Amino acid sequence: MNRLAGKRALITGGTSGIGLETAQRFIAEGADVLVTGVTPASIDKARQILGDKVPVVQADARDLDAQRGLAERVREHFGELDVAFLNAGVSDWRPFEDHTEDSFDRLFDINVKSVFFLTQALVPVLSNPSSVILNASNSAHGGYGHSNAYAATKAAVSSLMRSWNADLLRSHGIRFNAVSPGPVDTPLYSGAKLGIEDPAQQTAVVEAISSGIPLGRMGMPEEVAEAVVYLASDVSAFAVGLDLILDGGQTVL
Ligand SMILES: NC(=O)c1ccc[n+]([C@@H]2O[C@H](COP(=O)([O-])OP(=O)(O)OC[C@H]3O[C@@H](n4cnc5c(N)ncnc54)[C@H](OP(=O)(O)O)[C@@H]3O)[C@@H](O)[C@H]2O)c1
C-alpha cells in the first residue's frame, strides 16, 4: 500500500518498540523517514533494520539543544516535514512514596519538556498542511497503581495536543492528534527498563499486567503503528484533537 507516499516523516524514539515498528510501517507505506534514539546499541540495531536510506539520529530528549539541533537536521534533510510522530519516552512505575525529585524530573524532562520544545522548534519546519501525532498513554485516562508521575506526564502530553490545535491549526495548518496505548509488548517491559533483573519476576509482572486487560493480552506494536499510519495519512485529514485509546478495553471496562 502507499498511504504515505511522498510524506516526509520524523519519528522520535524510532529505534525501539512502537517507534521502530511505526518507522517500518511508514516506510512500507511510501514515506521517507528520519528517526531518533539515544542509546548507541539501539541506534546501531535500528540502522541495520531500517537500512542505509534512513537517517538514525542520536538526540537525547533531556538535552534541549539537541532537540533544537534535531529540528535543524530535519530541515536540512527534508526541507519541510509533513508528519511528526513524537513518541520517545520512558516509563517509571513505582510506588508514589518512592519517587524522588530526580525520578520525577527525568520523567517530565523526557516525556513532556522535550516534546514541548521540540514541537516549538519544528513549527517553522512543518509544512502546511501537516500532521503531528503524540504518543500519550491510557494511564492518562484512568487511575492505575504505581503510574502516578508517569501518568501525569502523559496527561500533559494529551493536554498539549489539544492546546496546540488551538495555537497552530488555523495559523499553520498543523493538526495534532494522539494515541493512548495501554500495555504494549515492547522492550519497555524488559528487565532493564522495568528495573527488574530476575526473569521469573519479570514474567510474573507481565502476566499480572496482561491479566488486567479485558481482552486478556497486551497490545502489539503494530496495532499502535497502524493507528499512527491512519493519523499521519490524508485519509484522516478531518481528524483533529483525537486521543485514540488502544488498550484492549482497559479504560472503559
Ligand atoms: N509499551 C507500552 O506499554 C506503552 C504504553 C503506552 C504508551 N507508551 C509510550 O510509547 C512510547 C514508546 O514506548 P515503547 O514501549 O516503544 O518503549 P521502548 O521500546 O523502550 O522505546 C522507547 C524509545 O524512546 C527512546 N528514548 C528513551 N529515552 C530517550 C531519550 N532520553 N532521548 C531520546 N530518545 C529516548 C528510546 O531510544 P533508545 O532505544 O535509543 O534508547 C526508544 O527509541 C513512549 O512514549 C511510551 O511512554 C508505551
PDB file of C-alpha atoms and ligand atoms in Angstrom:
ATOM      1  CA  MET A   1       0.000   0.000   0.000  1.00  0.00           C
ATOM      2  CA  ASN A   2       1.028   3.589  -0.473  1.00  0.00           C
ATOM      3  CA  ARG A   3      -0.933   5.515   2.116  1.00  0.00           C
ATOM      4  CA  LEU A   4       2.046   7.747   2.975  1.00  0.00           C
ATOM      5  CA  ALA A   5       3.594   8.146  -0.481  1.00  0.00           C
ATOM      6  CA  GLY A   6       5.675  11.308  -0.647  1.00  0.00           C
ATOM      7  CA  LYS A   7       5.355  12.094   3.069  1.00  0.00           C
ATOM      8  CA  ARG A   8       8.457  13.266   4.889  1.00  0.00           C
ATOM      9  CA  ALA A   9       8.272  11.982   8.441  1.00  0.00           C
ATOM     10  CA  LEU A  10      10.150  12.327  11.734  1.00  0.00           C
ATOM     11  CA  ILE A  11       9.742   9.609  14.367  1.00  0.00           C
ATOM     12  CA  THR A  12      11.347  10.256  17.741  1.00  0.00           C
ATOM     13  CA  GLY A  13      12.232   7.132  19.671  1.00  0.00           C
ATOM     14  CA  GLY A  14      12.239   5.265  16.362  1.00  0.00           C
ATOM     15  CA  THR A  15      14.962   2.864  17.455  1.00  0.00           C
ATOM     16  CA  SER A  16      12.830   0.505  19.553  1.00  0.00           C
ATOM     17  CA  GLY A  17       9.338  -0.775  20.271  1.00  0.00           C
ATOM     18  CA  ILE A  18       6.382   1.226  18.961  1.00  0.00           C
ATOM     19  CA  GLY A  19       8.579   3.823  17.232  1.00  0.00           C
ATOM     20  CA  LEU A  20      10.686   1.244  15.360  1.00  0.00           C
ATOM     21  CA  GLU A  21       7.582  -0.666  14.269  1.00  0.00           C
ATOM     22  CA  THR A  22       5.966   2.593  13.112  1.00  0.00           C
ATOM     23  CA  ALA A  23       9.104   3.536  11.163  1.00  0.00           C
ATOM     24  CA  GLN A  24       8.963   0.205   9.303  1.00  0.00           C
ATOM     25  CA  ARG A  25       5.248   0.637   8.649  1.00  0.00           C
ATOM     26  CA  PHE A  26       5.760   4.222   7.403  1.00  0.00           C
ATOM     27  CA  ILE A  27       8.493   3.073   5.004  1.00  0.00           C
ATOM     28  CA  ALA A  28       6.278   0.257   3.707  1.00  0.00           C
ATOM     29  CA  GLU A  29       3.569   2.868   3.074  1.00  0.00           C
ATOM     30  CA  GLY A  30       5.915   5.004   0.951  1.00  0.00           C
ATOM     31  CA  ALA A  31       7.136   7.628   3.437  1.00  0.00           C
ATOM     32  CA  ASP A  32      10.673   8.985   3.745  1.00  0.00           C
ATOM     33  CA  VAL A  33      11.611   8.659   7.383  1.00  0.00           C
ATOM     34  CA  LEU A  34      14.163  10.082   9.815  1.00  0.00           C
ATOM     35  CA  VAL A  35      14.234   8.536  13.280  1.00  0.00           C
ATOM     36  CA  THR A  36      15.894   9.378  16.565  1.00  0.00           C
ATOM     37  CA  GLY A  37      17.146   7.416  19.532  1.00  0.00           C
ATOM     38  CA  VAL A  38      19.632   7.831  22.328  1.00  0.00           C
ATOM     39  CA  THR A  39      21.310   4.509  23.176  1.00  0.00           C
ATOM     40  CA  PRO A  40      24.247   3.636  20.866  1.00  0.00           C
ATOM     41  CA  ALA A  41      23.458  -0.101  20.695  1.00  0.00           C
ATOM     42  CA  SER A  42      19.808   0.620  19.952  1.00  0.00           C
ATOM     43  CA  ILE A  43      20.788   3.126  17.259  1.00  0.00           C
ATOM     44  CA  ASP A  44      23.114   0.566  15.610  1.00  0.00           C
ATOM     45  CA  LYS A  45      20.386  -2.069  15.636  1.00  0.00           C
ATOM     46  CA  ALA A  46      17.849   0.329  14.140  1.00  0.00           C
ATOM     47  CA  ARG A  47      20.325   1.252  11.381  1.00  0.00           C
ATOM     48  CA  GLN A  48      20.593  -2.424  10.453  1.00  0.00           C
ATOM     49  CA  ILE A  49      16.828  -2.907  10.448  1.00  0.00           C
ATOM     50  CA  LEU A  50      15.887   0.319   8.657  1.00  0.00           C
ATOM     51  CA  GLY A  51      18.704   0.357   6.096  1.00  0.00           C
ATOM     52  CA  ASP A  52      21.062   2.971   4.678  1.00  0.00           C
ATOM     53  CA  LYS A  53      18.434   5.369   3.386  1.00  0.00           C
ATOM     54  CA  VAL A  54      17.017   6.153   6.819  1.00  0.00           C
ATOM     55  CA  PRO A  55      18.973   8.600   8.980  1.00  0.00           C
ATOM     56  CA  VAL A  56      19.032   7.409  12.585  1.00  0.00           C
ATOM     57  CA  VAL A  57      19.970  10.458  14.625  1.00  0.00           C
ATOM     58  CA  GLN A  58      21.123  10.487  18.226  1.00  0.00           C
ATOM     59  CA  ALA A  59      19.188  13.241  20.023  1.00  0.00           C
ATOM     60  CA  ASP A  60      18.822  12.984  23.779  1.00  0.00           C
ATOM     61  CA  ALA A  61      15.389  14.222  24.792  1.00  0.00           C
ATOM     62  CA  ARG A  62      16.850  15.610  28.013  1.00  0.00           C
ATOM     63  CA  ASP A  63      19.097  17.970  26.046  1.00  0.00           C
ATOM     64  CA  LEU A  64      17.037  20.856  24.619  1.00  0.00           C
ATOM     65  CA  ASP A  65      19.908  21.991  22.387  1.00  0.00           C
ATOM     66  CA  ALA A  66      19.890  18.507  20.888  1.00  0.00           C
ATOM     67  CA  GLN A  67      16.145  18.860  20.237  1.00  0.00           C
ATOM     68  CA  ARG A  68      16.649  22.217  18.512  1.00  0.00           C
ATOM     69  CA  GLY A  69      19.567  20.707  16.584  1.00  0.00           C
ATOM     70  CA  LEU A  70      17.257  17.885  15.544  1.00  0.00           C
ATOM     71  CA  ALA A  71      14.762  20.349  14.050  1.00  0.00           C
ATOM     72  CA  GLU A  72      17.622  21.885  12.067  1.00  0.00           C
ATOM     73  CA  ARG A  73      18.786  18.445  10.928  1.00  0.00           C
ATOM     74  CA  VAL A  74      15.243  17.670   9.781  1.00  0.00           C
ATOM     75  CA  ARG A  75      15.134  20.950   7.832  1.00  0.00           C
ATOM     76  CA  GLU A  76      18.488  20.191   6.172  1.00  0.00           C
ATOM     77  CA  HIS A  77      17.432  16.654   5.288  1.00  0.00           C
ATOM     78  CA  PHE A  78      13.833  17.157   4.186  1.00  0.00           C
ATOM     79  CA  GLY A  79      13.348  20.904   3.684  1.00  0.00           C
ATOM     80  CA  GLU A  80       9.851  20.621   5.113  1.00  0.00           C
ATOM     81  CA  LEU A  81       8.214  17.980   7.243  1.00  0.00           C
ATOM     82  CA  ASP A  82       4.752  16.505   6.601  1.00  0.00           C
ATOM     83  CA  VAL A  83       4.460  14.184   9.600  1.00  0.00           C
ATOM     84  CA  ALA A  84       5.984  14.024  13.077  1.00  0.00           C
ATOM     85  CA  PHE A  85       5.351  11.125  15.465  1.00  0.00           C
ATOM     86  CA  LEU A  86       6.640  12.352  18.823  1.00  0.00           C
ATOM     87  CA  ASN A  87       6.981   9.019  20.520  1.00  0.00           C
ATOM     88  CA  ALA A  88      10.261   8.946  22.503  1.00  0.00           C
ATOM     89  CA  GLY A  89       9.508   8.365  26.140  1.00  0.00           C
ATOM     90  CA  VAL A  90      10.330   6.482  29.289  1.00  0.00           C
ATOM     91  CA  SER A  91       8.182   4.925  31.966  1.00  0.00           C
ATOM     92  CA  ASP A  92       8.879   4.611  35.643  1.00  0.00           C
ATOM     93  CA  TRP A  93       6.266   2.675  37.557  1.00  0.00           C
ATOM     94  CA  ARG A  94       6.943   2.905  41.248  1.00  0.00           C
ATOM     95  CA  PRO A  95       5.018   3.485  44.424  1.00  0.00           C
ATOM     96  CA  PHE A  96       4.164   7.150  44.909  1.00  0.00           C
ATOM     97  CA  GLU A  97       6.158   7.218  48.146  1.00  0.00           C
ATOM     98  CA  ASP A  98       9.327   6.074  46.345  1.00  0.00           C
ATOM     99  CA  HIS A  99       9.581   8.901  43.809  1.00  0.00           C
ATOM    100  CA  THR A 100      12.399  11.388  44.217  1.00  0.00           C
ATOM    101  CA  GLU A 101      12.893  14.805  42.690  1.00  0.00           C
ATOM    102  CA  ASP A 102      15.330  13.207  40.211  1.00  0.00           C
ATOM    103  CA  SER A 103      12.949  10.442  39.130  1.00  0.00           C
ATOM    104  CA  PHE A 104      10.124  12.973  38.761  1.00  0.00           C
ATOM    105  CA  ASP A 105      12.291  15.408  36.760  1.00  0.00           C
ATOM    106  CA  ARG A 106      13.599  12.638  34.492  1.00  0.00           C
ATOM    107  CA  LEU A 107      10.049  11.633  33.548  1.00  0.00           C
ATOM    108  CA  PHE A 108       8.899  15.183  32.924  1.00  0.00           C
ATOM    109  CA  ASP A 109      12.093  16.200  31.087  1.00  0.00           C
ATOM    110  CA  ILE A 110      11.882  13.318  28.605  1.00  0.00           C
ATOM    111  CA  ASN A 111       8.133  12.849  28.259  1.00  0.00           C
ATOM    112  CA  VAL A 112       6.933  16.467  28.422  1.00  0.00           C
ATOM    113  CA  LYS A 113       9.601  19.185  28.308  1.00  0.00           C
ATOM    114  CA  SER A 114      11.378  17.717  25.302  1.00  0.00           C
ATOM    115  CA  VAL A 115       8.098  17.250  23.405  1.00  0.00           C
ATOM    116  CA  PHE A 116       7.143  20.850  24.200  1.00  0.00           C
ATOM    117  CA  PHE A 117      10.376  22.416  22.946  1.00  0.00           C
ATOM    118  CA  LEU A 118      10.885  20.049  20.040  1.00  0.00           C
ATOM    119  CA  THR A 119       7.404  20.942  18.787  1.00  0.00           C
ATOM    120  CA  GLN A 120       8.254  24.629  19.161  1.00  0.00           C
ATOM    121  CA  ALA A 121      11.438  24.111  17.125  1.00  0.00           C
ATOM    122  CA  LEU A 122       9.591  22.092  14.473  1.00  0.00           C
ATOM    123  CA  VAL A 123       6.826  24.641  13.810  1.00  0.00           C
ATOM    124  CA  PRO A 124       8.862  26.543  11.176  1.00  0.00           C
ATOM    125  CA  VAL A 125       9.811  23.237   9.536  1.00  0.00           C
ATOM    126  CA  LEU A 126       6.341  21.670   9.378  1.00  0.00           C
ATOM    127  CA  SER A 127       4.530  22.047   6.072  1.00  0.00           C
ATOM    128  CA  ASN A 128       1.016  23.388   5.634  1.00  0.00           C
ATOM    129  CA  PRO A 129      -0.851  21.069   5.959  1.00  0.00           C
ATOM    130  CA  SER A 130       0.952  18.664   8.248  1.00  0.00           C
ATOM    131  CA  SER A 131       0.104  16.072  10.890  1.00  0.00           C
ATOM    132  CA  VAL A 132       1.694  15.654  14.310  1.00  0.00           C
ATOM    133  CA  ILE A 133       0.898  12.590  16.398  1.00  0.00           C
ATOM    134  CA  LEU A 134       1.863  12.406  20.059  1.00  0.00           C
ATOM    135  CA  ASN A 135       2.304   9.163  21.970  1.00  0.00           C
ATOM    136  CA  ALA A 136       0.419   9.522  25.250  1.00  0.00           C
ATOM    137  CA  SER A 137      -0.896   6.543  27.263  1.00  0.00           C
ATOM    138  CA  ASN A 138      -4.127   5.104  28.580  1.00  0.00           C
ATOM    139  CA  SER A 139      -2.700   5.780  32.040  1.00  0.00           C
ATOM    140  CA  ALA A 140      -3.588   9.424  31.388  1.00  0.00           C
ATOM    141  CA  HIS A 141      -7.247   8.408  31.175  1.00  0.00           C
ATOM    142  CA  GLY A 142      -7.646   6.253  34.271  1.00  0.00           C
ATOM    143  CA  GLY A 143      -6.151   5.558  37.671  1.00  0.00           C
ATOM    144  CA  TYR A 144      -3.500   2.837  37.689  1.00  0.00           C
ATOM    145  CA  GLY A 145      -1.354   1.804  40.648  1.00  0.00           C
ATOM    146  CA  HIS A 146       2.262   2.950  40.512  1.00  0.00           C
ATOM    147  CA  SER A 147       1.636   5.070  37.409  1.00  0.00           C
ATOM    148  CA  ASN A 148       1.277   8.423  39.270  1.00  0.00           C
ATOM    149  CA  ALA A 149       4.114  10.604  37.854  1.00  0.00           C
ATOM    150  CA  TYR A 150       4.294   8.730  34.528  1.00  0.00           C
ATOM    151  CA  ALA A 151       0.537   9.078  34.045  1.00  0.00           C
ATOM    152  CA  ALA A 152       0.802  12.787  34.820  1.00  0.00           C
ATOM    153  CA  THR A 153       3.405  13.230  32.056  1.00  0.00           C
ATOM    154  CA  LYS A 154       1.064  11.552  29.582  1.00  0.00           C
ATOM    155  CA  ALA A 155      -1.911  13.634  30.726  1.00  0.00           C
ATOM    156  CA  ALA A 156       0.262  16.673  29.993  1.00  0.00           C
ATOM    157  CA  VAL A 157       1.014  15.314  26.512  1.00  0.00           C
ATOM    158  CA  SER A 158      -2.675  14.763  25.840  1.00  0.00           C
ATOM    159  CA  SER A 159      -3.472  18.291  27.034  1.00  0.00           C
ATOM    160  CA  LEU A 160      -0.722  19.848  24.912  1.00  0.00           C
ATOM    161  CA  MET A 161      -2.127  18.042  21.884  1.00  0.00           C
ATOM    162  CA  ARG A 162      -5.479  19.793  22.346  1.00  0.00           C
ATOM    163  CA  SER A 163      -3.932  23.221  23.102  1.00  0.00           C
ATOM    164  CA  TRP A 164      -1.612  23.081  20.111  1.00  0.00           C
ATOM    165  CA  ASN A 165      -4.569  22.614  17.783  1.00  0.00           C
ATOM    166  CA  ALA A 166      -5.874  25.942  19.096  1.00  0.00           C
ATOM    167  CA  ASP A 167      -2.435  27.525  18.645  1.00  0.00           C
ATOM    168  CA  LEU A 168      -1.422  26.100  15.286  1.00  0.00           C
ATOM    169  CA  LEU A 169      -4.255  24.602  13.214  1.00  0.00           C
ATOM    170  CA  ARG A 170      -5.739  27.761  11.713  1.00  0.00           C
ATOM    171  CA  SER A 171      -2.480  29.707  11.555  1.00  0.00           C
ATOM    172  CA  HIS A 172      -0.121  26.976  10.346  1.00  0.00           C
ATOM    173  CA  GLY A 173      -2.293  24.107   9.092  1.00  0.00           C
ATOM    174  CA  ILE A 174      -0.736  21.709  11.625  1.00  0.00           C
ATOM    175  CA  ARG A 175      -3.195  19.201  13.069  1.00  0.00           C
ATOM    176  CA  PHE A 176      -2.390  17.362  16.277  1.00  0.00           C
ATOM    177  CA  ASN A 177      -3.739  14.008  17.416  1.00  0.00           C
ATOM    178  CA  ALA A 178      -2.588  11.440  19.968  1.00  0.00           C
ATOM    179  CA  VAL A 179      -2.531   7.725  20.514  1.00  0.00           C
ATOM    180  CA  SER A 180      -3.004   6.439  24.051  1.00  0.00           C
ATOM    181  CA  PRO A 181      -1.908   2.814  24.167  1.00  0.00           C
ATOM    182  CA  GLY A 182      -2.464   0.503  27.082  1.00  0.00           C
ATOM    183  CA  PRO A 183       0.268  -2.058  27.851  1.00  0.00           C
ATOM    184  CA  VAL A 184       2.056  -2.919  24.599  1.00  0.00           C
ATOM    185  CA  ASP A 185       4.618  -5.694  24.289  1.00  0.00           C
ATOM    186  CA  THR A 186       7.837  -3.725  23.724  1.00  0.00           C
ATOM    187  CA  PRO A 187      11.311  -3.539  25.299  1.00  0.00           C
ATOM    188  CA  LEU A 188       9.764  -1.052  27.742  1.00  0.00           C
ATOM    189  CA  TYR A 189       8.750  -4.173  29.658  1.00  0.00           C
ATOM    190  CA  SER A 190      12.219  -5.723  29.531  1.00  0.00           C
ATOM    191  CA  GLY A 191      14.155  -6.150  32.724  1.00  0.00           C
ATOM    192  CA  ALA A 192      16.467  -3.175  32.392  1.00  0.00           C
ATOM    193  CA  LYS A 193      13.740  -0.669  31.569  1.00  0.00           C
ATOM    194  CA  LEU A 194      11.380  -2.099  34.186  1.00  0.00           C
ATOM    195  CA  GLY A 195      14.138  -2.163  36.758  1.00  0.00           C
ATOM    196  CA  ILE A 196      13.563  -5.914  37.414  1.00  0.00           C
ATOM    197  CA  GLU A 197      16.575  -8.197  36.984  1.00  0.00           C
ATOM    198  CA  ASP A 198      15.011 -11.571  37.897  1.00  0.00           C
ATOM    199  CA  PRO A 199      13.438 -13.145  34.730  1.00  0.00           C
ATOM    200  CA  ALA A 200      10.838 -15.037  36.776  1.00  0.00           C
ATOM    201  CA  GLN A 201       9.745 -11.827  38.456  1.00  0.00           C
ATOM    202  CA  GLN A 202       9.672 -10.070  35.080  1.00  0.00           C
ATOM    203  CA  THR A 203       7.382 -12.766  33.702  1.00  0.00           C
ATOM    204  CA  ALA A 204       5.144 -12.503  36.753  1.00  0.00           C
ATOM    205  CA  VAL A 205       4.850  -8.731  36.328  1.00  0.00           C
ATOM    206  CA  VAL A 206       3.999  -9.032  32.628  1.00  0.00           C
ATOM    207  CA  GLU A 207       1.414 -11.747  33.391  1.00  0.00           C
ATOM    208  CA  ALA A 208      -0.154  -9.579  36.058  1.00  0.00           C
ATOM    209  CA  ILE A 209      -0.346  -6.668  33.611  1.00  0.00           C
ATOM    210  CA  SER A 210      -1.871  -8.854  30.875  1.00  0.00           C
ATOM    211  CA  SER A 211      -4.490 -10.334  33.176  1.00  0.00           C
ATOM    212  CA  GLY A 212      -5.701  -6.804  33.967  1.00  0.00           C
ATOM    213  CA  ILE A 213      -6.545  -6.181  30.319  1.00  0.00           C
ATOM    214  CA  PRO A 214     -10.148  -7.172  29.449  1.00  0.00           C
ATOM    215  CA  LEU A 215      -9.005  -8.583  26.089  1.00  0.00           C
ATOM    216  CA  GLY A 216      -6.620 -10.868  28.000  1.00  0.00           C
ATOM    217  CA  ARG A 217      -3.389  -9.875  26.307  1.00  0.00           C
ATOM    218  CA  MET A 218      -1.020  -6.974  25.793  1.00  0.00           C
ATOM    219  CA  GLY A 219      -1.205  -4.918  22.633  1.00  0.00           C
ATOM    220  CA  MET A 220       1.286  -5.404  19.813  1.00  0.00           C
ATOM    221  CA  PRO A 221       3.445  -2.544  18.481  1.00  0.00           C
ATOM    222  CA  GLU A 222       1.931  -2.982  15.007  1.00  0.00           C
ATOM    223  CA  GLU A 223      -1.550  -2.316  16.421  1.00  0.00           C
ATOM    224  CA  VAL A 224      -0.377   1.116  17.546  1.00  0.00           C
ATOM    225  CA  ALA A 225       1.651   1.701  14.378  1.00  0.00           C
ATOM    226  CA  GLU A 226      -1.442   1.110  12.245  1.00  0.00           C
ATOM    227  CA  ALA A 227      -3.327   3.842  14.135  1.00  0.00           C
ATOM    228  CA  VAL A 228      -0.391   6.199  13.670  1.00  0.00           C
ATOM    229  CA  VAL A 229      -0.364   5.488   9.928  1.00  0.00           C
ATOM    230  CA  TYR A 230      -4.050   6.453   9.831  1.00  0.00           C
ATOM    231  CA  LEU A 231      -3.449   9.711  11.726  1.00  0.00           C
ATOM    232  CA  ALA A 232      -0.417  10.529   9.552  1.00  0.00           C
ATOM    233  CA  SER A 233      -2.206   9.913   6.268  1.00  0.00           C
ATOM    234  CA  ASP A 234      -4.507  12.219   4.333  1.00  0.00           C
ATOM    235  CA  VAL A 235      -7.390   9.808   4.957  1.00  0.00           C
ATOM    236  CA  SER A 236      -7.586  11.304   8.462  1.00  0.00           C
ATOM    237  CA  ALA A 237      -7.434  14.924   7.261  1.00  0.00           C
ATOM    238  CA  PHE A 238     -10.647  15.769   9.167  1.00  0.00           C
ATOM    239  CA  ALA A 239      -9.349  14.242  12.424  1.00  0.00           C
ATOM    240  CA  VAL A 240      -8.189  16.967  14.789  1.00  0.00           C
ATOM    241  CA  GLY A 241      -7.650  16.551  18.522  1.00  0.00           C
ATOM    242  CA  LEU A 242      -8.348  12.804  18.660  1.00  0.00           C
ATOM    243  CA  ASP A 243      -6.814  10.876  21.526  1.00  0.00           C
ATOM    244  CA  LEU A 244      -7.140   7.279  20.342  1.00  0.00           C
ATOM    245  CA  ILE A 245      -7.189   4.899  23.292  1.00  0.00           C
ATOM    246  CA  LEU A 246      -5.888   1.473  22.203  1.00  0.00           C
ATOM    247  CA  ASP A 247      -5.939  -0.686  25.301  1.00  0.00           C
ATOM    248  CA  GLY A 248      -7.995  -3.856  24.898  1.00  0.00           C
ATOM    249  CA  GLY A 249     -10.837  -2.311  26.882  1.00  0.00           C
ATOM    250  CA  GLN A 250      -8.869  -1.384  29.993  1.00  0.00           C
ATOM    251  CA  THR A 251     -10.183   2.164  30.214  1.00  0.00           C
ATOM    252  CA  VAL A 252     -13.850   1.546  29.515  1.00  0.00           C
ATOM    253  CA  LEU A 253     -14.460  -1.831  31.182  1.00  0.00           C
TER     254      LEU A 253
HETATM  255  N1  LIG B   1       4.804  -0.077  25.745  1.00  0.00           N
HETATM  256  C1  LIG B   1       3.729   0.386  26.344  1.00  0.00           C
HETATM  257  O1  LIG B   1       3.024  -0.357  27.037  1.00  0.00           O
HETATM  258  C2  LIG B   1       3.309   1.810  26.207  1.00  0.00           C
HETATM  259  C3  LIG B   1       2.009   2.172  26.582  1.00  0.00           C
HETATM  260  C4  LIG B   1       1.608   3.491  26.464  1.00  0.00           C
HETATM  261  C5  LIG B   1       2.469   4.430  25.973  1.00  0.00           C
HETATM  262  N2  LIG B   1       3.736   4.078  25.615  1.00  0.00           N
HETATM  263  C6  LIG B   1       4.614   5.112  25.126  1.00  0.00           C
HETATM  264  O2  LIG B   1       5.108   4.744  23.858  1.00  0.00           O
HETATM  265  C7  LIG B   1       6.372   5.363  23.653  1.00  0.00           C
HETATM  266  C8  LIG B   1       7.348   4.321  23.140  1.00  0.00           C
HETATM  267  O3  LIG B   1       7.467   3.311  24.111  1.00  0.00           O
HETATM  268  P1  LIG B   1       7.901   1.808  23.775  1.00  0.00           P
HETATM  269  O4  LIG B   1       7.009   0.932  24.539  1.00  0.00           O
HETATM  270  O5  LIG B   1       8.061   1.633  22.324  1.00  0.00           O
HETATM  271  O6  LIG B   1       9.311   1.778  24.548  1.00  0.00           O
HETATM  272  P2  LIG B   1      10.808   1.444  24.083  1.00  0.00           P
HETATM  273  O7  LIG B   1      10.819   0.191  23.269  1.00  0.00           O
HETATM  274  O8  LIG B   1      11.573   1.490  25.345  1.00  0.00           O
HETATM  275  O9  LIG B   1      11.201   2.655  23.136  1.00  0.00           O
HETATM  276  C9  LIG B   1      11.433   3.934  23.671  1.00  0.00           C
HETATM  277  C10 LIG B   1      12.059   4.809  22.615  1.00  0.00           C
HETATM  278  O10 LIG B   1      12.289   6.108  23.192  1.00  0.00           O
HETATM  279  C11 LIG B   1      13.672   6.420  23.051  1.00  0.00           C
HETATM  280  N3  LIG B   1      14.145   7.209  24.195  1.00  0.00           N
HETATM  281  C12 LIG B   1      14.105   6.886  25.505  1.00  0.00           C
HETATM  282  N4  LIG B   1      14.702   7.838  26.233  1.00  0.00           N
HETATM  283  C13 LIG B   1      15.138   8.777  25.365  1.00  0.00           C
HETATM  284  C14 LIG B   1      15.849   9.996  25.477  1.00  0.00           C
HETATM  285  N5  LIG B   1      16.271  10.453  26.665  1.00  0.00           N
HETATM  286  N6  LIG B   1      16.120  10.703  24.360  1.00  0.00           N
HETATM  287  C15 LIG B   1      15.732  10.249  23.146  1.00  0.00           C
HETATM  288  N7  LIG B   1      15.076   9.101  22.959  1.00  0.00           N
HETATM  289  C16 LIG B   1      14.786   8.375  24.052  1.00  0.00           C
HETATM  290  C17 LIG B   1      14.403   5.096  23.003  1.00  0.00           C
HETATM  291  O11 LIG B   1      15.671   5.263  22.397  1.00  0.00           O
HETATM  292  P3  LIG B   1      16.838   4.138  22.546  1.00  0.00           P
HETATM  293  O12 LIG B   1      16.230   2.849  22.052  1.00  0.00           O
HETATM  294  O13 LIG B   1      17.900   4.653  21.629  1.00  0.00           O
HETATM  295  O14 LIG B   1      17.213   4.100  23.968  1.00  0.00           O
HETATM  296  C18 LIG B   1      13.421   4.274  22.162  1.00  0.00           C
HETATM  297  O15 LIG B   1      13.593   4.534  20.807  1.00  0.00           O
HETATM  298  C19 LIG B   1       6.759   6.008  24.974  1.00  0.00           C
HETATM  299  O16 LIG B   1       6.465   7.395  24.935  1.00  0.00           O
HETATM  300  C20 LIG B   1       5.853   5.306  25.973  1.00  0.00           C
HETATM  301  O17 LIG B   1       5.600   6.087  27.101  1.00  0.00           O
HETATM  302  C21 LIG B   1       4.171   2.786  25.702  1.00  0.00           C
END
